[in-house]
XYZ file of C-alpha atoms in Angstrom:
549
model
C -23.647 -22.081 -4.897
C -26.881 -22.299 -2.841
C -28.758 -25.594 -3.102
C -32.493 -25.918 -3.712
C -33.123 -26.274 -0.007
C -31.234 -23.082 0.860
C -33.435 -20.234 1.964
C -33.869 -17.330 -0.459
C -34.141 -14.001 1.287
C -35.250 -10.962 -0.699
C -33.796 -8.440 1.711
C -31.304 -8.679 4.493
C -33.721 -6.935 6.856
C -35.376 -10.363 7.091
C -32.180 -11.584 8.756
C -30.836 -8.518 10.564
C -32.930 -6.356 12.869
C -32.512 -2.600 13.343
C -31.139 -3.248 16.839
C -28.253 -5.392 15.619
C -24.816 -3.739 15.524
C -23.543 -2.324 12.246
C -20.177 -3.541 10.839
C -18.588 -0.280 12.022
C -19.943 -0.878 15.534
C -18.721 -4.452 15.441
C -15.189 -3.271 14.672
C -15.297 -0.591 17.383
C -16.549 -3.087 19.949
C -13.558 -5.347 19.374
C -11.252 -2.684 20.814
C -12.814 -3.171 24.246
C -12.690 -6.979 24.247
C -10.796 -8.416 27.214
C -9.472 -11.907 26.505
C -10.539 -14.367 29.169
C -8.377 -17.237 30.313
C -8.939 -20.591 28.726
C -10.257 -23.558 30.629
C -7.806 -26.218 31.677
C -8.845 -28.474 28.823
C -7.840 -25.898 26.217
C -7.320 -26.478 22.526
C -3.864 -26.918 21.051
C -2.211 -23.542 20.355
C -1.799 -24.302 16.681
C -5.308 -25.611 16.196
C -7.367 -23.541 13.754
C -11.051 -23.324 13.025
C -12.175 -26.036 10.637
C -12.182 -24.969 7.004
C -15.851 -25.884 6.573
C -16.997 -23.724 9.471
C -19.933 -21.446 8.732
C -18.940 -18.846 11.295
C -18.849 -15.563 9.297
C -15.665 -13.542 9.453
C -13.267 -16.488 9.365
C -13.169 -17.063 5.602
C -10.828 -15.908 2.846
C -12.266 -13.574 0.222
C -11.085 -12.703 -3.271
C -12.392 -9.529 -4.891
C -12.352 -8.636 -8.567
C -13.381 -5.211 -9.900
C -13.996 -4.156 -13.490
C -14.603 -0.689 -14.893
C -14.092 2.939 -13.973
C -12.274 4.560 -11.057
C -15.648 5.074 -9.322
C -16.174 1.310 -9.377
C -12.614 0.769 -8.159
C -13.258 3.090 -5.219
C -16.378 1.074 -4.366
C -14.284 -2.094 -4.477
C -11.687 -0.582 -2.140
C -14.430 0.327 0.344
C -15.930 -3.168 0.264
C -12.527 -4.821 0.765
C -11.775 -2.518 3.695
C -15.010 -3.267 5.491
C -14.616 -7.005 5.036
C -11.048 -6.932 6.344
C -12.048 -4.735 9.282
C -14.729 -7.285 10.154
C -12.227 -10.145 10.313
C -12.309 -11.629 6.814
C -8.949 -12.242 5.180
C -8.598 -10.702 1.730
C -6.497 -12.742 -0.663
C -5.001 -12.135 -4.102
C -5.329 -15.835 -4.958
C -8.834 -16.741 -6.168
C -8.134 -20.456 -5.827
C -7.597 -20.257 -2.052
C -10.619 -18.031 -1.399
C -13.835 -19.371 0.118
C -15.949 -16.619 -1.421
C -15.592 -14.345 -4.439
C -16.909 -10.777 -4.506
C -17.290 -9.759 -8.162
C -17.733 -6.013 -8.719
C -19.042 -5.487 -12.260
C -19.114 -2.851 -15.000
C -21.976 -2.450 -17.468
C -20.482 0.030 -19.963
C -19.543 -2.510 -22.662
C -20.527 -6.038 -23.622
C -16.998 -7.468 -23.091
C -16.901 -6.222 -19.480
C -20.191 -7.987 -18.708
C -18.965 -11.115 -20.529
C -15.892 -11.252 -18.271
C -18.141 -10.798 -15.234
C -20.517 -13.582 -16.309
C -17.622 -15.941 -17.084
C -16.131 -15.287 -13.643
C -19.420 -16.248 -11.993
C -19.465 -19.482 -13.988
C -15.850 -20.224 -13.056
C -16.565 -19.630 -9.362
C -19.528 -21.984 -9.449
C -17.471 -24.652 -11.196
C -14.915 -24.379 -8.381
C -17.639 -24.577 -5.716
C -16.923 -21.036 -4.504
C -19.599 -18.947 -2.856
C -20.315 -15.773 -4.841
C -21.474 -12.244 -4.014
C -21.966 -9.862 -6.944
C -21.861 -6.071 -6.917
C -21.570 -3.121 -9.284
C -23.604 -1.788 -12.160
C -24.620 -5.034 -13.915
C -26.733 -6.570 -11.126
C -27.972 -3.135 -10.061
C -29.336 -2.469 -13.560
C -30.506 -6.032 -14.330
C -30.908 -8.051 -11.108
C -33.255 -10.558 -12.760
C -30.741 -11.814 -15.317
C -30.846 -15.611 -15.465
C -27.149 -16.032 -14.629
C -27.623 -13.977 -11.427
C -30.379 -16.255 -10.152
C -29.764 -17.360 -6.579
C -26.755 -15.084 -6.046
C -26.391 -12.478 -3.323
C -26.303 -8.909 -4.668
C -24.951 -5.677 -3.201
C -26.426 -2.567 -4.820
C -24.202 0.358 -5.790
C -25.655 2.441 -2.942
C -25.454 -0.387 -0.415
C -21.720 -1.071 -0.317
C -21.639 -0.012 3.341
C -23.541 -3.233 4.117
C -21.224 -5.624 2.312
C -20.267 -7.390 5.553
C -23.892 -8.259 6.301
C -24.437 -9.609 2.794
C -21.224 -11.663 2.844
C -22.055 -12.988 6.329
C -25.332 -14.371 4.993
C -23.773 -15.672 1.777
C -21.241 -17.609 3.863
C -24.173 -19.300 5.624
C -25.693 -20.246 2.270
C -28.409 -17.590 2.197
C -29.171 -15.485 -0.867
C -29.496 -11.802 -0.003
C -30.231 -8.874 -2.302
C -29.815 -5.227 -1.306
C -30.734 -2.915 -4.165
C -32.562 -0.029 -2.516
C -31.891 3.703 -2.913
C -30.552 5.772 -0.019
C -32.701 8.815 0.696
C -32.880 11.560 3.299
C -36.195 13.362 3.557
C -37.118 12.248 0.068
C -33.819 13.460 -1.456
C -31.618 10.817 -3.058
C -28.241 10.553 -1.344
C -24.895 10.056 -3.010
C -24.412 6.585 -1.606
C -22.403 5.027 1.195
C -20.539 7.107 3.773
C -17.118 8.367 2.722
C -15.474 7.538 6.057
C -15.848 3.768 5.738
C -12.808 1.490 6.073
C -11.002 1.023 2.754
C -8.090 -0.953 1.349
C -6.516 1.212 -1.328
C -5.188 -0.692 -4.320
C -2.360 1.829 -4.279
C -1.723 3.194 -0.755
C -0.420 6.434 -2.293
C -3.595 7.230 -4.262
C -7.026 8.019 -2.836
C -10.016 7.796 -5.198
C -12.891 9.983 -4.018
C -16.332 9.706 -5.606
C -17.775 13.214 -5.407
C -21.227 12.252 -6.714
C -23.123 9.321 -8.143
C -25.344 9.292 -11.201
C -25.668 12.099 -13.724
C -28.053 14.591 -15.329
C -27.856 13.134 -18.837
C -29.950 10.471 -20.543
C -27.553 9.283 -23.266
C -29.288 6.766 -25.492
C -26.366 4.301 -25.420
C -25.604 4.392 -21.696
C -26.460 1.487 -19.403
C -24.672 2.989 -16.396
C -27.526 5.475 -15.942
C -29.844 2.511 -15.258
C -27.583 1.496 -12.376
C -26.321 4.772 -10.917
C -29.450 6.844 -11.545
C -29.821 10.616 -11.345
C -27.260 12.994 -9.923
C -26.674 12.814 -6.174
C -23.728 14.808 -4.786
C -21.861 14.477 -1.515
C -21.666 17.665 0.595
C -18.491 19.734 0.209
C -17.536 19.354 3.875
C -17.708 15.533 3.716
C -15.463 15.433 0.643
C -12.966 17.822 2.206
C -12.857 15.710 5.364
C -12.238 12.566 3.305
C -9.318 14.269 1.550
C -7.933 15.466 4.885
C -8.104 11.945 6.334
C -6.396 10.528 3.234
C -3.426 12.855 3.595
C -3.165 11.858 7.264
C -2.721 8.282 6.025
C 0.179 9.098 3.726
C -1.665 9.559 0.434
C 0.129 11.902 -1.980
C -2.331 11.923 -4.890
C -6.120 12.257 -5.010
C -8.355 11.337 -7.937
C -11.815 12.846 -8.069
C -14.280 10.593 -9.850
C -17.946 10.211 -10.746
C -20.125 9.596 -13.779
C -19.772 13.324 -14.515
C -17.637 15.481 -12.222
C -18.680 18.667 -14.041
C -22.278 18.240 -12.882
C -21.216 18.090 -9.241
C -23.327 20.095 -6.794
C -26.200 21.056 -9.073
C -28.569 19.035 -6.886
C -27.369 20.553 -3.585
C -26.880 24.207 -4.516
C -23.142 24.294 -5.143
C -20.720 23.609 -8.018
C -17.428 21.974 -8.956
C -15.148 25.056 -8.659
C -16.411 25.688 -5.124
C -15.469 22.138 -4.147
C -12.091 22.286 -5.890
C -10.973 25.494 -4.179
C -11.848 23.954 -0.798
C -9.909 20.787 -1.629
C -6.854 22.713 -2.821
C -6.559 24.231 0.649
C -6.042 20.725 2.070
C -3.425 19.490 -0.405
C 0.095 19.421 1.081
C 2.909 20.913 -0.942
C 4.150 18.370 -3.453
C 0.942 16.313 -3.433
C -1.388 16.453 -6.441
C -5.078 16.430 -7.351
C -6.402 14.859 -10.562
C -9.847 15.752 -11.907
C -12.140 13.123 -13.376
C -14.285 13.051 -16.491
C -16.637 15.937 -17.222
C -19.098 16.301 -20.080
C -18.985 19.562 -22.113
C -22.370 21.062 -21.059
C -21.453 21.268 -17.387
C -18.010 22.774 -17.772
C -18.873 25.580 -20.199
C -20.141 27.990 -17.549
C -17.094 27.390 -15.321
C -14.300 27.761 -17.868
C -12.680 30.806 -16.236
C -12.534 29.171 -12.798
C -11.510 25.796 -14.202
C -8.569 27.383 -16.026
C -7.392 28.977 -12.770
C -7.721 25.662 -10.927
C -5.872 23.673 -13.600
C -3.034 26.216 -13.410
C -2.689 25.654 -9.665
C 0.675 24.003 -8.850
C -1.009 21.225 -6.844
C -3.564 20.315 -9.538
C -2.689 18.336 -12.653
C -3.263 20.333 -15.860
C -5.352 17.447 -17.150
C -9.026 17.111 -18.038
C -11.004 14.263 -19.597
C -13.775 15.699 -21.792
C -15.519 13.069 -23.976
C -16.688 14.238 -27.415
C -17.914 10.803 -28.651
C -18.597 12.198 -32.148
C -17.902 15.399 -34.082
C -21.181 15.077 -35.981
C -24.015 17.152 -34.535
C -26.593 14.757 -35.982
C -24.963 11.809 -34.226
C -24.665 13.791 -30.979
C -28.367 14.540 -31.225
C -29.180 10.832 -31.649
C -26.964 10.130 -28.645
C -28.815 12.837 -26.635
C -25.489 14.304 -25.572
C -27.002 17.781 -25.020
C -24.186 19.712 -26.712
C -22.926 20.359 -30.212
C -19.394 19.921 -31.486
C -18.761 23.694 -31.277
C -19.428 23.522 -27.524
C -16.697 20.928 -27.247
C -14.337 23.010 -29.372
C -15.011 26.037 -27.159
C -14.034 24.084 -24.036
C -10.830 22.734 -25.583
C -9.779 26.003 -27.234
C -10.337 28.023 -24.064
C -8.393 25.643 -21.836
C -5.521 25.252 -24.294
C -5.211 29.053 -24.450
C -5.483 29.700 -20.708
C -3.643 26.596 -19.411
C -0.379 26.265 -21.371
C 0.459 22.621 -22.062
C -2.852 21.292 -20.717
C -3.610 17.656 -21.507
C -7.112 17.103 -22.868
C -8.236 13.470 -23.036
C -11.317 12.502 -25.009
C -13.399 9.530 -26.179
C -14.936 8.666 -29.532
C -17.483 5.968 -30.349
C -17.177 4.154 -33.665
C -20.306 2.806 -35.340
C -23.120 4.492 -33.431
C -26.486 3.606 -35.038
C -27.218 5.858 -38.020
C -23.648 7.164 -38.310
C -22.725 7.806 -41.943
C -19.298 7.937 -43.581
C -19.598 11.744 -43.634
C -20.364 11.768 -39.902
C -17.334 9.640 -39.175
C -15.060 11.806 -41.319
C -16.069 14.845 -39.242
C -14.800 12.992 -36.170
C -11.544 12.109 -37.938
C -11.014 15.772 -38.859
C -11.548 16.795 -35.226
C -8.945 14.260 -34.090
C -6.465 15.498 -36.703
C -7.054 19.085 -35.615
C -6.449 18.630 -31.892
C -4.133 15.591 -31.834
C -5.426 14.571 -28.416
C -2.528 13.065 -26.443
C -4.983 10.715 -24.737
C -7.647 9.307 -27.053
C -9.971 6.399 -26.216
C -11.504 4.767 -29.299
C -14.522 2.608 -28.440
C -16.664 0.319 -30.540
C -20.380 0.896 -30.072
C -22.104 -1.921 -28.190
C -25.917 -2.097 -28.073
C -26.586 -2.464 -24.351
C -29.878 -4.179 -23.465
C -32.623 -1.818 -22.380
C -31.091 1.312 -23.923
C -32.810 3.281 -26.727
C -29.731 2.905 -28.956
C -30.063 -0.881 -28.855
C -33.366 -0.550 -30.723
C -31.934 1.682 -33.470
C -30.755 0.373 -36.822
C -27.215 -0.882 -36.278
C -24.152 -0.116 -38.389
C -22.741 -3.329 -39.948
C -19.908 -4.847 -37.912
C -17.399 -4.746 -40.768
C -17.975 -0.986 -41.146
C -17.400 -0.443 -37.416
C -14.131 -2.379 -37.542
C -12.997 -0.361 -40.572
C -13.807 2.870 -38.737
C -11.776 1.763 -35.726
C -8.846 0.902 -37.977
C -9.065 4.323 -39.632
C -9.141 6.030 -36.227
C -6.055 4.190 -35.076
C -4.233 4.960 -38.325
C -4.976 8.656 -37.911
C -3.821 8.540 -34.324
C -0.512 6.897 -35.265
C 0.303 8.752 -38.502
C -0.900 12.279 -37.826
C 0.278 12.749 -34.263
C 3.570 14.541 -33.789
C 6.178 13.413 -31.336
C 6.539 16.105 -28.673
C 10.193 15.408 -27.968
C 11.328 18.822 -29.245
C 9.776 20.685 -26.339
C 9.474 17.978 -23.688
C 13.199 17.451 -23.250
C 14.443 19.257 -20.140
C 13.967 19.530 -16.380
C 10.594 18.689 -14.818
C 9.207 17.887 -11.390
C 7.300 14.594 -11.252
C 5.358 12.721 -8.569
C 6.233 9.009 -8.291
C 3.243 6.843 -7.373
C 3.470 3.365 -8.900
C 5.464 0.673 -10.668
C 5.512 0.028 -14.421
C 3.789 -3.084 -15.795
C 7.141 -4.674 -16.637
C 8.374 -3.827 -13.085
C 11.539 -2.269 -14.563
C 10.695 1.359 -13.691
C 8.734 3.509 -11.323
C 5.945 5.525 -12.942
C 5.640 9.224 -12.207
C 3.518 12.016 -13.679
C 4.458 15.574 -14.471
C 2.246 18.648 -14.115
C 0.380 17.694 -17.319
C -0.236 14.124 -16.126
C 2.100 12.697 -18.725
C 3.634 9.367 -17.775
C 7.318 9.600 -16.903
C 9.423 6.474 -16.320
C 12.146 6.915 -13.709
C 14.741 4.549 -12.191
C 13.318 2.092 -9.700
C 14.775 3.375 -6.438
C 12.816 2.795 -3.251
C 13.538 6.305 -1.948
C 11.592 7.773 -4.914
C 8.245 6.055 -4.173
C 5.646 8.595 -3.077
C 8.061 11.504 -3.584
C 8.197 14.563 -5.816
C 11.522 14.463 -7.644
C 13.245 16.588 -10.264
C 14.209 14.749 -13.447
C 15.901 15.532 -16.725
C 13.711 14.227 -19.573
C 16.013 12.528 -22.059
C 13.579 10.474 -24.153
C 10.020 10.996 -25.385
C 7.842 8.293 -26.918
C 4.233 8.262 -28.074
C 2.880 7.303 -24.658
C 5.691 7.952 -22.202
C 8.680 10.045 -21.251
C 11.862 8.882 -19.573
C 13.500 10.942 -16.871
C 16.946 10.891 -15.285
C 17.037 12.123 -11.639
C 18.903 15.407 -11.210
C 21.953 14.677 -9.079
C 21.866 17.741 -6.828
C 18.104 17.556 -6.286
C 16.713 15.742 -3.237
C 13.359 13.900 -3.306
C 10.622 15.941 -1.670
C 8.138 14.137 0.585
C 4.654 15.605 0.173
C 3.019 13.208 2.648
C 2.272 14.515 6.128
C 2.421 10.928 7.451
C 3.967 7.604 6.508
C 1.835 5.788 3.906
C -0.179 2.749 4.920
C 1.295 -0.593 3.929
C -0.201 -2.411 0.949
C -3.323 -4.199 2.190
C -3.602 -2.113 5.352
C -7.051 -0.800 6.166
C -7.726 2.910 5.847
C -10.243 4.681 8.030
C -9.262 3.030 11.312
C -6.408 5.395 12.084
C -5.271 5.600 15.698
C -2.756 8.004 17.170
C 0.280 8.147 14.822
C 2.639 6.958 17.551
C 0.680 3.712 17.923
C 0.338 2.856 14.233
C 1.587 -0.612 13.463
C 1.096 -1.861 17.034
C -0.608 -5.243 16.957
C -2.908 -6.846 19.504
C -4.215 -10.402 19.558
C -7.779 -11.127 20.608
C -9.360 -14.515 21.286
C -13.091 -14.632 20.639
C -15.011 -17.608 22.031
C -17.980 -19.335 20.441
C -20.110 -21.836 22.350
C -22.122 -24.594 20.702
C -24.852 -26.724 22.380
C -23.260 -30.019 21.320
C -19.800 -29.199 22.645
C -18.553 -29.185 26.198
C -15.658 -26.893 25.493
C -15.688 -23.541 23.710
C -13.962 -23.102 20.367
C -11.742 -20.072 19.997
C -10.898 -17.944 17.003
C -7.838 -15.721 17.175
C -7.803 -12.355 15.406
C -4.730 -10.174 15.027
C -5.284 -6.464 14.453
C -2.986 -3.559 13.901
C -4.372 -0.268 15.109
C -4.994 0.656 11.476
C -7.032 -2.504 10.913
C -6.584 -6.248 10.583
C -3.196 -7.528 9.576
C -3.606 -9.098 6.148
């Protein structure tokens, strides 16, 4: 926590000149370092830098991310850059010197958790750097006073901000990236990254959106639509597969709107990406709003039927009342949503449609809510997210007349009851042989989690040889939210990866020749101080895929 005498710097340009090396250049330069011999009066071999040293790059950092997959991708990029610059990432917040807190602004509880984490860090005398949508949208909030902030489009400069925070300076980078006046999508896609799951790559295809929903605070942070070029996204996917990834998630605030600002569209991107997907690997599409998928239904059906694309699409309806949708400024009517769902269910047999509903939007009547319940009963969405409305500060909906809290809670209870009592169990037609891709471990650690073509969760025996593989299973049990599969004895696991996956915590984006992966080198870097006769040394150990964590 900076003291009153600490300098407050509005922008890091006050500290870093344009001629200084970027974090990427710093990492590249380390490869050419030649260790020099120590002087005779050298330090003990086991002596380490003092814990209270203010030399950036020697501290331990804990990162916490809340929110959507886009935010998680941003967090992975920030962790990768910090690790590549020498910082040690830790899973233990108590042993960290600095916390990077990557926030979500969608709901009040998410911001409450973020604010409480800041308070906890300050109580433990931890330095704090905040990122994500909350500080981007409201940087002048009282509880953010004095803290360093990384804007959502400035994550490529996280090392510079953390370097200054370590020294006790407060730095805020909140600017917009532009090229010739056109707003860019954000940070480069080829930055170092530490994937939370080494088998899954999350690619943000655009930032911002074209809507102006009256309840949405994310728009204040992410802004208008800004898409990455097709060739950059394809290259990122190609690099991911070279690092052993077997599943790609495409994400953004609205994937359906992709390309409208740069003269292309989502199907064009998807067909290019499909060409890069190895056999047995899979692509999962992110959330798309109804208006931007309507004109692409024919192509989207073909893409969702592709064997290397999950037959899964998240299309939020929010409400089945046209009057409520109008107050939300959702720019579609409920019949538009029905058209999307009906078309895809007809053309993509077994497709999984996920959707969201909001309970208690301002002005919603009992009749409005019943229309939503009838829609849910009609389609029996296998993946349904029921959200309480939260009036987010600064949004038009926050100024509308609110629905009483007890009515909202009753509506949520009704929604859940409908979901439980009116949904059929699909066991009659799910039992049988299926191919599934195994990518993670279950929460109780008793099973591996795989997904079938329709992105339904399948629990399989926890055998190491299954991880990251496409296997054939016999489905023998079907629950409300999962299936259980028994491996077919005569079937061998298929490896979709074109390379061995990175180890957990290993840095992506620093790939050397495959034959040298995992080779480690030790480098001693020397720092001289005016009041010392001898130089202090700091030892870094790097693998050729990045620092060893």
